mmCIF file of C-alpha atoms in Angstrom:
data_model
loop_
_atom_site.group_PDB
_atom_site.id
_atom_site.type_symbol
_atom_site.label_atom_id
_atom_site.label_comp_id
_atom_site.label_asym_id
_atom_site.label_seq_id
_atom_site.Cartn_x
_atom_site.Cartn_y
_atom_site.Cartn_z
ATOM 1 C CA GLU A 1 329.054 -17.202 -118.851
ATOM 2 C CA THR A 2 326.970 -20.395 -120.040
ATOM 3 C CA ILE A 3 323.979 -18.078 -120.711
ATOM 4 C CA THR A 4 325.658 -15.472 -122.520
ATOM 5 C CA LYS A 5 327.405 -17.724 -124.991
ATOM 6 C CA GLY A 6 323.883 -18.537 -126.042
ATOM 7 C CA LEU A 7 322.877 -14.726 -126.844
ATOM 8 C CA PRO A 8 323.760 -12.504 -129.806
ATOM 9 C CA LEU A 9 326.766 -10.173 -129.290
ATOM 10 C CA ALA A 10 326.188 -6.389 -129.860
ATOM 11 C CA GLY A 11 327.483 -5.448 -133.264
ATOM 12 C CA ILE A 12 328.699 -8.890 -134.203
ATOM 13 C CA ASP A 13 325.975 -11.494 -134.750
ATOM 14 C CA GLY A 14 322.282 -12.286 -134.560
ATOM 15 C CA THR A 15 319.725 -9.687 -133.721
ATOM 16 C CA LEU A 16 322.166 -7.287 -132.291
ATOM 17 C CA ALA A 17 324.532 -7.284 -135.470
ATOM 18 C CA TRP A 18 322.876 -3.646 -136.171
ATOM 19 C CA VAL A 19 324.479 -2.134 -133.175
ATOM 20 C CA ASN A 20 327.125 0.354 -133.866
ATOM 21 C CA SER A 21 327.921 2.315 -130.633
ATOM 22 C CA PRO A 22 331.453 1.296 -129.845
ATOM 23 C CA ALA A 23 331.015 1.118 -126.114
ATOM 24 C CA LEU A 24 328.336 -1.889 -126.995
ATOM 25 C CA ILE A 25 330.067 -3.609 -129.601
ATOM 26 C CA GLY A 26 331.528 -7.093 -128.554
ATOM 27 C CA GLN A 27 330.565 -6.169 -124.754
ATOM 28 C CA VAL A 28 326.734 -6.689 -124.643
ATOM 29 C CA HIS A 29 325.046 -10.064 -124.924
ATOM 30 C CA ALA A 30 321.273 -9.683 -125.135
ATOM 31 C CA LYS A 31 318.236 -10.954 -126.832
ATOM 32 C CA THR A 32 315.384 -8.928 -128.275
ATOM 33 C CA GLY A 33 311.830 -9.215 -128.887
ATOM 34 C CA SER A 34 309.381 -6.937 -130.704
ATOM 35 C CA MET A 35 305.790 -6.748 -132.448
ATOM 36 C CA THR A 36 303.655 -3.638 -133.303
ATOM 37 C CA GLY A 37 304.233 -0.899 -130.749
ATOM 38 C CA VAL A 38 306.762 -2.934 -128.541
ATOM 39 C CA TYR A 39 310.025 -3.601 -128.475
ATOM 40 C CA ASN A 40 312.427 -5.187 -125.629
ATOM 41 C CA MET A 41 315.933 -6.152 -125.128
ATOM 42 C CA ALA A 42 317.048 -8.146 -122.077
ATOM 43 C CA GLY A 43 320.759 -9.329 -121.483
ATOM 44 C CA PHE A 44 323.958 -8.721 -119.619
ATOM 45 C CA PHE A 45 327.344 -6.624 -119.846
ATOM 46 C CA SER A 46 330.502 -6.602 -117.764
ATOM 47 C CA THR A 47 332.891 -3.746 -116.681
ATOM 48 C CA LEU A 48 336.168 -4.102 -115.233
ATOM 49 C CA THR A 49 334.731 -4.478 -111.937
ATOM 50 C CA SER A 50 331.278 -6.006 -111.920
ATOM 51 C CA ASP A 51 328.760 -7.950 -114.079
ATOM 52 C CA TYR A 52 325.223 -6.390 -114.835
ATOM 53 C CA ALA A 53 321.920 -7.521 -116.270
ATOM 54 C CA PHE A 54 319.579 -5.267 -117.847
ATOM 55 C CA VAL A 55 315.969 -5.264 -119.271
ATOM 56 C CA ILE A 56 314.734 -2.367 -121.455
ATOM 57 C CA LEU A 57 311.105 -2.265 -122.521
ATOM 58 C CA ILE A 58 309.618 0.038 -124.827
ATOM 59 C CA ASN A 59 305.749 -0.074 -125.019
ATOM 60 C CA GLY A 60 302.784 1.805 -126.719
ATOM 61 C CA THR A 61 304.558 4.029 -129.308
ATOM 62 C CA PRO A 62 303.653 4.259 -132.883
ATOM 63 C CA GLN A 63 307.214 4.358 -134.262
ATOM 64 C CA LYS A 64 308.798 1.785 -136.614
ATOM 65 C CA ASN A 65 310.974 -1.159 -134.910
ATOM 66 C CA LYS A 66 314.164 0.629 -136.042
ATOM 67 C CA SER A 67 313.257 3.709 -134.029
ATOM 68 C CA TYR A 68 312.886 1.510 -130.922
ATOM 69 C CA ARG A 69 316.196 -0.251 -131.585
ATOM 70 C CA LYS A 70 317.854 3.046 -131.666
ATOM 71 C CA ALA A 71 316.148 4.225 -128.398
ATOM 72 C CA ALA A 72 317.205 1.078 -126.597
ATOM 73 C CA GLU A 73 320.896 1.214 -127.942
ATOM 74 C CA LYS A 74 321.018 4.907 -126.801
ATOM 75 C CA THR A 75 319.555 4.067 -123.351
ATOM 76 C CA LEU A 76 322.063 1.166 -123.061
ATOM 77 C CA ASN A 77 325.030 3.124 -124.228
ATOM 78 C CA THR A 78 324.369 5.753 -121.656
ATOM 79 C CA ALA A 79 323.952 3.414 -118.832
ATOM 80 C CA ILE A 80 327.223 1.736 -119.700
ATOM 81 C CA LEU A 81 329.211 5.053 -120.202
ATOM 82 C CA SER A 82 327.672 6.208 -116.654
ATOM 83 C CA LEU A 83 329.463 3.262 -114.907
#
């Protein structure tokens, strides 16, 4: 809990304020990082029965960072909804 309190909350604040997937908003605490051709997101989320840590690394594509962000959001959304 101490670590997650220091991380942005999806759809609420910081570098995750842009998230708009209902399954993620208010449920995912994560930190992002990016530079040309690279986008990363690492963090935590909980379900009713378990806590999870995740890392998403996107590397070597010519897309703009906004495209990376949406790909990461879609990947995380799919993972959470499959649990």
